PDB file of C-alpha atoms in Angstrom:
ATOM      1  CA  UNK A1253      -7.045 -28.098 -61.041  1.00 50.00           C
ATOM      2  CA  UNK A1254      -6.939 -25.163 -58.749  1.00 48.00           C
ATOM      3  CA  UNK A1255      -3.730 -23.029 -58.668  1.00 54.00           C
ATOM      4  CA  UNK A1256      -2.246 -23.608 -55.072  1.00 53.00           C
ATOM      5  CA  UNK A1257      -0.236 -20.394 -55.125  1.00 53.00           C
ATOM      6  CA  UNK A1258      -2.987 -18.020 -53.984  1.00 49.00           C
ATOM      7  CA  UNK A1259      -3.766 -20.418 -51.226  1.00 48.00           C
ATOM      8  CA  UNK A1260      -0.124 -20.370 -50.088  1.00 43.00           C
ATOM      9  CA  UNK A1261       0.022 -16.702 -50.303  1.00 44.00           C
ATOM     10  CA  UNK A1262      -3.224 -16.317 -48.195  1.00 46.00           C
ATOM     11  CA  UNK A1263      -1.925 -18.547 -45.414  1.00 49.00           C
ATOM     12  CA  UNK A1264       1.414 -16.828 -45.355  1.00 44.00           C
ATOM     13  CA  UNK A1265      -0.034 -13.474 -45.048  1.00 43.00           C
ATOM     14  CA  UNK A1266      -2.328 -14.765 -42.362  1.00 47.00           C
ATOM     15  CA  UNK A1267       0.438 -16.164 -40.284  1.00 42.00           C
ATOM     16  CA  UNK A1268       2.534 -12.726 -40.763  1.00 41.00           C
ATOM     17  CA  UNK A1269      -0.692 -10.969 -39.692  1.00 42.00           C
ATOM     18  CA  UNK A1270      -1.014 -13.034 -36.528  1.00 41.00           C
ATOM     19  CA  UNK A1271       2.852 -12.651 -35.708  1.00 42.00           C
ATOM     20  CA  UNK A1272       2.489  -8.885 -36.220  1.00 39.00           C
ATOM     21  CA  UNK A1273      -0.389  -8.717 -33.881  1.00 41.00           C
ATOM     22  CA  UNK A1274       1.431 -10.789 -31.318  1.00 39.00           C
ATOM     23  CA  UNK A1275       4.414  -8.571 -31.580  1.00 39.00           C
ATOM     24  CA  UNK A1276       2.358  -5.501 -31.094  1.00 40.00           C
ATOM     25  CA  UNK A1277       0.378  -6.822 -28.318  1.00 48.00           C
ATOM     26  CA  UNK A1278       3.245  -8.171 -26.420  1.00 50.00           C
ATOM     27  CA  UNK A1279       5.548  -5.272 -27.105  1.00 46.00           C
ATOM     28  CA  UNK A1280       2.945  -2.703 -26.054  1.00 61.00           C
ATOM     29  CA  UNK A1281       2.245  -4.660 -22.876  1.00 76.00           C
ATOM     30  CA  UNK A1282       3.261  -3.483 -19.366  1.00 85.00           C
ATOM     31  CA  UNK A1283       4.636  -0.147 -20.194  1.00 79.00           C
ATOM     32  CA  UNK A1284       6.084   1.979 -17.180  1.00 78.00           C
ATOM     33  CA  UNK A1285       2.963   2.892 -15.261  1.00 86.00           C
ATOM     34  CA  UNK A1286       3.108   6.539 -14.016  1.00 90.00           C
ATOM     35  CA  UNK A1287       0.669   8.402 -11.828  1.00 93.00           C
ATOM     36  CA  UNK A1288       1.224  11.829 -10.027  1.00 86.00           C
ATOM     37  CA  UNK A1289       4.814  11.931 -10.938  1.00 89.00           C
ATOM     38  CA  UNK A1290       5.493   8.568  -9.362  1.00 94.00           C
ATOM     39  CA  UNK A1291       6.806   5.676 -11.418  1.00 93.00           C
ATOM     40  CA  UNK A1292       5.393   2.372 -10.204  1.00 94.00           C
ATOM     41  CA  UNK A1293       7.610  -0.727 -11.066  1.00 93.00           C
ATOM     42  CA  UNK A1294       6.576  -4.340 -11.123  1.00 94.00           C
ATOM     43  CA  UNK A1295       4.767  -5.911  -9.185  1.00 94.00           C
ATOM     44  CA  UNK A1296       2.585  -2.701  -9.058  1.00 95.00           C
ATOM     45  CA  UNK A1297       0.136  -2.166 -12.151  1.00 93.00           C
ATOM     46  CA  UNK A1298      -2.729   0.005 -13.256  1.00 93.00           C
ATOM     47  CA  UNK A1299      -6.103  -1.204 -11.715  1.00 92.00           C
ATOM     48  CA  UNK A1300      -8.010  -0.130 -15.056  1.00 90.00           C
ATOM     49  CA  UNK A1301      -6.191  -2.637 -16.883  1.00 87.00           C
ATOM     50  CA  UNK A1302      -5.730  -5.556 -14.347  1.00 90.00           C
ATOM     51  CA  UNK A1303      -7.433  -8.790 -15.301  1.00 84.00           C
ATOM     52  CA  UNK A1304      -8.234  -7.694 -18.755  1.00 82.00           C
ATOM     53  CA  UNK A1305      -6.062 -10.169 -20.492  1.00 83.00           C
ATOM     54  CA  UNK A1306      -4.178 -13.427 -20.209  1.00 86.00           C
ATOM     55  CA  UNK A1307      -1.098 -11.643 -18.841  1.00 90.00           C
ATOM     56  CA  UNK A1308      -1.161  -8.961 -16.292  1.00 93.00           C
ATOM     57  CA  UNK A1309       1.506  -6.264 -15.431  1.00 93.00           C
ATOM     58  CA  UNK A1310       1.438  -6.915 -11.770  1.00 94.00           C
ATOM     59  CA  UNK A1311       0.639  -9.255  -8.795  1.00 94.00           C
ATOM     60  CA  UNK A1312      -2.728  -9.427  -7.422  1.00 93.00           C
ATOM     61  CA  UNK A1313      -3.040  -6.941  -4.523  1.00 92.00           C
ATOM     62  CA  UNK A1314      -0.663  -4.309  -6.002  1.00 94.00           C
ATOM     63  CA  UNK A1315      -3.012  -2.475  -8.214  1.00 94.00           C
ATOM     64  CA  UNK A1316      -2.854   1.347  -8.242  1.00 95.00           C
ATOM     65  CA  UNK A1317      -5.968   3.464  -8.927  1.00 94.00           C
ATOM     66  CA  UNK A1318      -4.901   6.712 -10.597  1.00 91.00           C
ATOM     67  CA  UNK A1319      -7.796   8.698  -9.242  1.00 75.00           C
ATOM     68  CA  UNK A1320      -8.582  11.779 -11.344  1.00 67.00           C
ATOM     69  CA  UNK A1321      -9.799  14.504  -9.333  1.00 58.00           C
ATOM     70  CA  UNK A1322     -13.091  16.382 -10.279  1.00 52.00           C
ATOM     71  CA  UNK A1323     -11.474  19.718 -10.578  1.00 51.00           C
ATOM     72  CA  UNK A1324      -9.961  20.761 -14.031  1.00 54.00           C
ATOM     73  CA  UNK A1325      -6.165  20.466 -14.357  1.00 57.00           C
ATOM     74  CA  UNK A1326      -5.792  18.738 -11.083  1.00 70.00           C
ATOM     75  CA  UNK A1327      -2.952  16.269 -10.447  1.00 79.00           C
ATOM     76  CA  UNK A1328      -4.274  12.545 -10.168  1.00 87.00           C
ATOM     77  CA  UNK A1329      -3.805  10.890  -6.810  1.00 92.00           C
ATOM     78  CA  UNK A1330      -2.357   7.315  -6.817  1.00 95.00           C
ATOM     79  CA  UNK A1331      -4.387   5.084  -4.452  1.00 95.00           C
ATOM     80  CA  UNK A1332      -3.652   1.642  -3.086  1.00 95.00           C
ATOM     81  CA  UNK A1333      -6.464  -0.373  -1.573  1.00 92.00           C
ATOM     82  CA  UNK A1334      -5.747  -2.333   1.569  1.00 90.00           C
ATOM     83  CA  UNK A1335      -8.670  -4.263   3.308  1.00 86.00           C
ATOM     84  CA  UNK A1336     -11.176  -2.033   1.472  1.00 85.00           C
ATOM     85  CA  UNK A1337      -9.428   1.045   2.836  1.00 89.00           C
ATOM     86  CA  UNK A1338      -7.940   3.443   0.302  1.00 92.00           C
ATOM     87  CA  UNK A1339      -4.423   4.631   1.116  1.00 94.00           C
ATOM     88  CA  UNK A1340      -2.782   7.485  -0.863  1.00 95.00           C
ATOM     89  CA  UNK A1341       0.699   6.739  -2.188  1.00 96.00           C
ATOM     90  CA  UNK A1342       3.056   9.318  -1.284  1.00 95.00           C
ATOM     91  CA  UNK A1343       6.333   8.059  -2.752  1.00 94.00           C
ATOM     92  CA  UNK A1344       8.371   4.920  -3.597  1.00 95.00           C
ATOM     93  CA  UNK A1345      12.135   4.119  -2.520  1.00 93.00           C
ATOM     94  CA  UNK A1346      13.785   1.273  -4.337  1.00 92.00           C
ATOM     95  CA  UNK A1347      16.836  -0.805  -3.181  1.00 88.00           C
ATOM     96  CA  UNK A1348      17.011   0.496   0.362  1.00 86.00           C
ATOM     97  CA  UNK A1349      19.653  -1.304   2.532  1.00 83.00           C
ATOM     98  CA  UNK A1350      18.565  -2.382   6.067  1.00 76.00           C
ATOM     99  CA  UNK A1351      19.528  -4.987   8.266  1.00 70.00           C
ATOM    100  CA  UNK A1352      17.209  -7.553   6.692  1.00 66.00           C
ATOM    101  CA  UNK A1353      18.766  -6.856   3.468  1.00 77.00           C
ATOM    102  CA  UNK A1354      17.910  -4.979   0.338  1.00 85.00           C
ATOM    103  CA  UNK A1355      14.116  -3.955   0.414  1.00 89.00           C
ATOM    104  CA  UNK A1356      11.816  -1.458  -1.597  1.00 93.00           C
ATOM    105  CA  UNK A1357       9.633   0.977   0.217  1.00 94.00           C
ATOM    106  CA  UNK A1358       6.151   2.513  -0.354  1.00 95.00           C
ATOM    107  CA  UNK A1359       4.788   5.288   1.668  1.00 95.00           C
ATOM    108  CA  UNK A1360       1.185   5.531   2.274  1.00 95.00           C
ATOM    109  CA  UNK A1361      -1.069   8.044   3.722  1.00 95.00           C
ATOM    110  CA  UNK A1362      -4.663   7.391   5.146  1.00 94.00           C
ATOM    111  CA  UNK A1363      -6.224  10.739   4.251  1.00 93.00           C
ATOM    112  CA  UNK A1364      -9.480   9.441   5.858  1.00 92.00           C
ATOM    113  CA  UNK A1365      -7.890   9.588   9.232  1.00 91.00           C
ATOM    114  CA  UNK A1366      -6.569  13.129   8.679  1.00 91.00           C
ATOM    115  CA  UNK A1367     -10.024  14.256   7.802  1.00 91.00           C
ATOM    116  CA  UNK A1368     -11.443  12.465  10.871  1.00 90.00           C
ATOM    117  CA  UNK A1369      -9.074  14.209  13.305  1.00 88.00           C
ATOM    118  CA  UNK A1370      -9.720  17.540  11.777  1.00 88.00           C
ATOM    119  CA  UNK A1371     -13.593  17.081  12.072  1.00 89.00           C
ATOM    120  CA  UNK A1372     -13.709  15.271  15.480  1.00 89.00           C
ATOM    121  CA  UNK A1373     -14.632  12.050  13.830  1.00 89.00           C
ATOM    122  CA  UNK A1374     -13.612   8.523  14.731  1.00 89.00           C
ATOM    123  CA  UNK A1375     -15.156   6.735  11.811  1.00 88.00           C
ATOM    124  CA  UNK A1376     -11.866   5.621  10.288  1.00 87.00           C
ATOM    125  CA  UNK A1377      -9.796   4.619  13.382  1.00 88.00           C
ATOM    126  CA  UNK A1378      -9.553   1.042  13.208  1.00 85.00           C
ATOM    127  CA  UNK A1379      -6.549  -1.382  13.345  1.00 84.00           C
ATOM    128  CA  UNK A1380      -4.244  -1.559  10.357  1.00 84.00           C
ATOM    129  CA  UNK A1381      -4.220  -4.970   8.766  1.00 82.00           C
ATOM    130  CA  UNK A1382      -1.183  -5.981   6.800  1.00 77.00           C
ATOM    131  CA  UNK A1383      -2.223  -6.983   3.114  1.00 79.00           C
ATOM    132  CA  UNK A1384      -1.815 -10.711   2.073  1.00 71.00           C
ATOM    133  CA  UNK A1385      -0.051  -9.573  -0.971  1.00 76.00           C
ATOM    134  CA  UNK A1386       3.489  -9.479   0.611  1.00 84.00           C
ATOM    135  CA  UNK A1387       3.572  -5.813   1.512  1.00 91.00           C
ATOM    136  CA  UNK A1388       4.922  -5.804   5.167  1.00 89.00           C
ATOM    137  CA  UNK A1389       5.390  -3.280   7.943  1.00 89.00           C
ATOM    138  CA  UNK A1390       9.143  -3.027   8.509  1.00 87.00           C
ATOM    139  CA  UNK A1391      10.725  -4.337  11.721  1.00 82.00           C
ATOM    140  CA  UNK A1392      11.619  -0.742  12.702  1.00 81.00           C
ATOM    141  CA  UNK A1393       8.043   0.487  12.173  1.00 82.00           C
ATOM    142  CA  UNK A1394       6.498   2.723  14.998  1.00 86.00           C
ATOM    143  CA  UNK A1395       2.836   2.438  15.944  1.00 88.00           C
ATOM    144  CA  UNK A1396       0.741   4.825  17.898  1.00 89.00           C
ATOM    145  CA  UNK A1397      -1.886   3.378  20.280  1.00 89.00           C
ATOM    146  CA  UNK A1398      -5.329   4.745  20.488  1.00 92.00           C
ATOM    147  CA  UNK A1399      -8.120   3.691  22.770  1.00 93.00           C
ATOM    148  CA  UNK A1400     -11.884   4.051  21.365  1.00 92.00           C
ATOM    149  CA  UNK A1401     -14.102   4.032  24.315  1.00 93.00           C
ATOM    150  CA  UNK A1402     -17.801   4.623  25.000  1.00 93.00           C
ATOM    151  CA  UNK A1403     -18.728   8.285  25.659  1.00 89.00           C
ATOM    152  CA  UNK A1404     -20.115   7.117  28.884  1.00 90.00           C
ATOM    153  CA  UNK A1405     -16.811   5.578  29.991  1.00 90.00           C
ATOM    154  CA  UNK A1406     -15.405   7.045  33.210  1.00 91.00           C
ATOM    155  CA  UNK A1407     -11.783   6.806  32.885  1.00 90.00           C
ATOM    156  CA  UNK A1408      -9.819   6.215  36.069  1.00 89.00           C
ATOM    157  CA  UNK A1409      -7.067   8.747  36.820  1.00 90.00           C
ATOM    158  CA  UNK A1410      -4.144   6.394  36.124  1.00 87.00           C
ATOM    159  CA  UNK A1411      -5.692   5.829  32.644  1.00 89.00           C
ATOM    160  CA  UNK A1412      -5.835   9.273  31.953  1.00 89.00           C
ATOM    161  CA  UNK A1413      -2.285  10.019  33.169  1.00 87.00           C
ATOM    162  CA  UNK A1414      -1.140   7.524  30.397  1.00 88.00           C
ATOM    163  CA  UNK A1415      -2.883   9.299  27.526  1.00 89.00           C
ATOM    164  CA  UNK A1416      -1.574  12.245  25.725  1.00 87.00           C
ATOM    165  CA  UNK A1417      -4.840  13.730  24.364  1.00 88.00           C
ATOM    166  CA  UNK A1418      -8.285  12.845  23.685  1.00 89.00           C
ATOM    167  CA  UNK A1419     -11.680  14.082  22.144  1.00 89.00           C
ATOM    168  CA  UNK A1420     -15.164  13.200  21.585  1.00 91.00           C
ATOM    169  CA  UNK A1421     -16.322  11.747  18.323  1.00 90.00           C
ATOM    170  CA  UNK A1422     -19.120  13.757  16.932  1.00 87.00           C
ATOM    171  CA  UNK A1423     -20.207  10.815  14.456  1.00 73.00           C
ATOM    172  CA  UNK A1424     -20.830   8.200  17.210  1.00 78.00           C
ATOM    173  CA  UNK A1425     -21.075   7.747  20.918  1.00 87.00           C
ATOM    174  CA  UNK A1426     -17.437   7.357  21.812  1.00 92.00           C
ATOM    175  CA  UNK A1427     -14.284   9.073  22.673  1.00 92.00           C
ATOM    176  CA  UNK A1428     -10.899   8.742  21.460  1.00 92.00           C
ATOM    177  CA  UNK A1429      -7.761   8.644  23.414  1.00 92.00           C
ATOM    178  CA  UNK A1430      -4.063   8.600  22.534  1.00 91.00           C
ATOM    179  CA  UNK A1431      -1.792   6.685  24.575  1.00 89.00           C
ATOM    180  CA  UNK A1432       1.428   8.150  25.771  1.00 84.00           C
ATOM    181  CA  UNK A1433       3.757   5.613  24.345  1.00 74.00           C
ATOM    182  CA  UNK A1434       4.644   4.098  20.904  1.00 73.00           C
ATOM    183  CA  UNK A1435       5.149   0.338  20.035  1.00 72.00           C
ATOM    184  CA  UNK A1436       7.871  -0.785  17.783  1.00 70.00           C
ATOM    185  CA  UNK A1437       7.475  -3.934  15.547  1.00 58.00           C
ATOM    186  CA  UNK A1438       3.952  -4.673  16.670  1.00 47.00           C
ATOM    187  CA  UNK A1439       3.555  -7.409  14.028  1.00 45.00           C
ATOM    188  CA  UNK A1440       5.268  -9.808  16.592  1.00 41.00           C
ATOM    189  CA  UNK A1441       2.829  -8.852  19.450  1.00 42.00           C
ATOM    190  CA  UNK A1442      -0.493 -10.362  20.266  1.00 42.00           C
ATOM    191  CA  UNK A1443      -3.042  -7.984  18.845  1.00 42.00           C
ATOM    192  CA  UNK A1444      -5.783  -9.114  21.266  1.00 40.00           C
ATOM    193  CA  UNK A1445      -4.208  -8.130  24.485  1.00 41.00           C
ATOM    194  CA  UNK A1446      -1.350  -5.660  24.847  1.00 45.00           C
ATOM    195  CA  UNK A1447       0.082  -4.048  28.099  1.00 45.00           C
ATOM    196  CA  UNK A1448      -0.466  -0.284  28.576  1.00 49.00           C
ATOM    197  CA  UNK A1449       2.138   0.871  30.954  1.00 50.00           C
ATOM    198  CA  UNK A1450       1.714  -2.163  33.375  1.00 42.00           C
ATOM    199  CA  UNK A1451      -2.211  -2.183  32.954  1.00 53.00           C
ATOM    200  CA  UNK A1452      -4.583  -3.479  30.232  1.00 68.00           C
ATOM    201  CA  UNK A1453      -6.962  -1.964  27.783  1.00 82.00           C
ATOM    202  CA  UNK A1454     -10.138  -0.866  29.690  1.00 85.00           C
ATOM    203  CA  UNK A1455     -12.757  -3.621  29.158  1.00 84.00           C
ATOM    204  CA  UNK A1456     -15.288  -1.468  27.234  1.00 86.00           C
ATOM    205  CA  UNK A1457     -12.600   0.199  24.973  1.00 90.00           C
ATOM    206  CA  UNK A1458     -11.147  -0.892  21.708  1.00 90.00           C
ATOM    207  CA  UNK A1459      -7.599  -0.768  21.158  1.00 90.00           C
ATOM    208  CA  UNK A1460      -6.367   0.746  17.952  1.00 90.00           C
ATOM    209  CA  UNK A1461      -2.788   0.419  16.515  1.00 88.00           C
ATOM    210  CA  UNK A1462      -1.898   2.865  13.628  1.00 90.00           C
ATOM    211  CA  UNK A1463       1.428   2.741  11.885  1.00 90.00           C
ATOM    212  CA  UNK A1464       3.520   6.009  11.433  1.00 89.00           C
ATOM    213  CA  UNK A1465       6.780   7.038  10.120  1.00 86.00           C
ATOM    214  CA  UNK A1466       9.595   6.954  12.882  1.00 79.00           C
ATOM    215  CA  UNK A1467      11.241   9.815  10.993  1.00 77.00           C
ATOM    216  CA  UNK A1468       8.263  12.184  11.273  1.00 75.00           C
ATOM    217  CA  UNK A1469       7.396  11.734  14.953  1.00 77.00           C
ATOM    218  CA  UNK A1470       8.796  13.032  18.244  1.00 73.00           C
ATOM    219  CA  UNK A1471       8.511   9.920  20.314  1.00 74.00           C
ATOM    220  CA  UNK A1472       9.388  11.751  23.593  1.00 73.00           C
ATOM    221  CA  UNK A1473       6.625  14.329  22.844  1.00 72.00           C
ATOM    222  CA  UNK A1474       4.112  11.419  22.810  1.00 75.00           C
ATOM    223  CA  UNK A1475       5.615   9.695  25.847  1.00 68.00           C
ATOM    224  CA  UNK A1476       5.422  13.159  27.715  1.00 69.00           C
ATOM    225  CA  UNK A1477       1.883  13.726  26.711  1.00 69.00           C
ATOM    226  CA  UNK A1478       3.228  17.013  24.893  1.00 73.00           C
ATOM    227  CA  UNK A1479       1.336  16.640  21.555  1.00 79.00           C
ATOM    228  CA  UNK A1480      -1.415  18.546  20.200  1.00 80.00           C
ATOM    229  CA  UNK A1481      -4.055  17.392  17.642  1.00 79.00           C
ATOM    230  CA  UNK A1482      -2.550  19.538  14.856  1.00 80.00           C
ATOM    231  CA  UNK A1483       0.827  17.781  15.410  1.00 84.00           C
ATOM    232  CA  UNK A1484      -0.887  14.342  15.283  1.00 86.00           C
ATOM    233  CA  UNK A1485      -2.463  15.249  11.768  1.00 86.00           C
ATOM    234  CA  UNK A1486       0.971  16.142  10.509  1.00 88.00           C
ATOM    235  CA  UNK A1487       2.389  13.013  11.660  1.00 88.00           C
ATOM    236  CA  UNK A1488      -0.432  10.885  10.084  1.00 90.00           C
ATOM    237  CA  UNK A1489      -0.026  13.198   6.736  1.00 91.00           C
ATOM    238  CA  UNK A1490       3.599  11.995   6.707  1.00 91.00           C
ATOM    239  CA  UNK A1491       2.493   8.685   5.979  1.00 93.00           C
ATOM    240  CA  UNK A1492       3.997   5.249   6.917  1.00 93.00           C
ATOM    241  CA  UNK A1493       6.141   2.820   5.160  1.00 93.00           C
ATOM    242  CA  UNK A1494       5.596  -0.741   3.642  1.00 94.00           C
ATOM    243  CA  UNK A1495       8.143  -2.890   2.366  1.00 92.00           C
ATOM    244  CA  UNK A1496       8.492  -5.582  -0.495  1.00 92.00           C
ATOM    245  CA  UNK A1497      11.405  -7.535  -1.851  1.00 89.00           C
ATOM    246  CA  UNK A1498      11.898  -7.638  -5.624  1.00 91.00           C
ATOM    247  CA  UNK A1499      10.914 -10.644  -7.374  1.00 93.00           C
ATOM    248  CA  UNK A1500      13.920 -12.779  -8.523  1.00 93.00           C
ATOM    249  CA  UNK A1501      12.321 -13.772 -11.911  1.00 94.00           C
ATOM    250  CA  UNK A1502      11.496 -10.190 -12.712  1.00 94.00           C
ATOM    251  CA  UNK A1503      14.903  -9.186 -11.955  1.00 93.00           C
ATOM    252  CA  UNK A1504      16.116 -11.651 -14.619  1.00 93.00           C
ATOM    253  CA  UNK A1505      13.826 -10.208 -17.026  1.00 92.00           C
ATOM    254  CA  UNK A1506      14.987  -6.664 -16.435  1.00 90.00           C
ATOM    255  CA  UNK A1507      18.557  -7.766 -16.825  1.00 91.00           C
ATOM    256  CA  UNK A1508      17.605  -8.998 -20.289  1.00 89.00           C
ATOM    257  CA  UNK A1509      16.104  -5.658 -21.001  1.00 88.00           C
ATOM    258  CA  UNK A1510      12.669  -7.160 -20.978  1.00 90.00           C
ATOM    259  CA  UNK A1511       9.470  -6.286 -19.088  1.00 91.00           C
ATOM    260  CA  UNK A1512       7.840  -8.193 -16.450  1.00 93.00           C
ATOM    261  CA  UNK A1513       4.283  -9.729 -16.600  1.00 94.00           C
ATOM    262  CA  UNK A1514       2.293 -12.227 -14.509  1.00 94.00           C
ATOM    263  CA  UNK A1515       0.198 -15.124 -16.267  1.00 92.00           C
ATOM    264  CA  UNK A1516      -1.780 -15.701 -13.086  1.00 88.00           C
ATOM    265  CA  UNK A1517       0.656 -18.378 -11.908  1.00 91.00           C
ATOM    266  CA  UNK A1518       4.233 -17.168 -12.518  1.00 93.00           C
ATOM    267  CA  UNK A1519       6.366 -14.146 -13.581  1.00 94.00           C
ATOM    268  CA  UNK A1520       6.864 -13.992 -17.434  1.00 93.00           C
ATOM    269  CA  UNK A1521       9.268 -11.959 -19.291  1.00 93.00           C
ATOM    270  CA  UNK A1522       7.738  -9.878 -22.259  1.00 90.00           C
ATOM    271  CA  UNK A1523      10.224 -10.085 -25.107  1.00 81.00           C
ATOM    272  CA  UNK A1524      10.998  -7.343 -27.614  1.00 68.00           C
ATOM    273  CA  UNK A1525      10.420  -9.709 -30.513  1.00 63.00           C
ATOM    274  CA  UNK A1526       6.707 -10.184 -29.387  1.00 59.00           C
ATOM    275  CA  UNK A1527       7.039 -13.319 -27.517  1.00 63.00           C
ATOM    276  CA  UNK A1528       7.055 -14.011 -23.756  1.00 66.00           C
ATOM    277  CA  UNK A1529       9.212 -16.433 -21.997  1.00 67.00           C
ATOM    278  CA  UNK A1530       7.568 -18.651 -19.101  1.00 62.00           C
ATOM    279  CA  UNK A1531      11.050 -19.527 -17.958  1.00 54.00           C
ATOM    280  CA  UNK A1532      12.374 -16.075 -16.960  1.00 47.00           C
ATOM    281  CA  UNK A1533      15.333 -17.474 -15.122  1.00 49.00           C
ATOM    282  CA  UNK A1534      16.998 -18.511 -18.311  1.00 46.00           C
TER     283      UNK A1534
END
């Protein structure tokens, strides 16, 4: 008769090994993610590891690409993709108090737009589309209004009187005009047809709405047509905010000093003992 003791010892060691691996795996999951001195909390996560396991460290649509520059000793640049357009993350502000309650803000910069303005290009001038992930433009958001018209377009004088500046695009047959007014909370406006100081967008022109930070633009300068292209570049370089509200289940995880994860359907708490709780509210 075979001695059962070695078999028992083998299975005991096997179970302990699995538990140890599970502990290491879960305990090492979802550490604080940092890029360019910015700490990204849940629901943001590293794009390089998203989707590589059964549990992710953030929600879909919140992935940050920590882009390493080609130059040696350069600072990595955090990038958030929105509708195939890369946006550089400038900063994050947590637990900000506004009329709508406590929200979090992330400031984004479209560096392609800045490059276009400096090189007389219009390639990146297109309407900003809010992501479906839950990142929203704040109600107090300010938008600049541009009109992208064919180069052969002969603008009437009343149209020119309502523009602050314009330039010819060197990469396509068009000309770009900046409207002499800003729009607040454009998300509640009809994007297909907006008024332009009691007129409508010229038939052959495309209306382009770009969000900017209300703290970094002199609205009266735009309204008076007293703004230069260099100033416009600085306004765009300041970026614009998007807001999101903290997830209640993740907040419960944090209260228990546990990390937040996402199992493709719901938020889970990653426990210190190697497990994870699917019911994070308890």
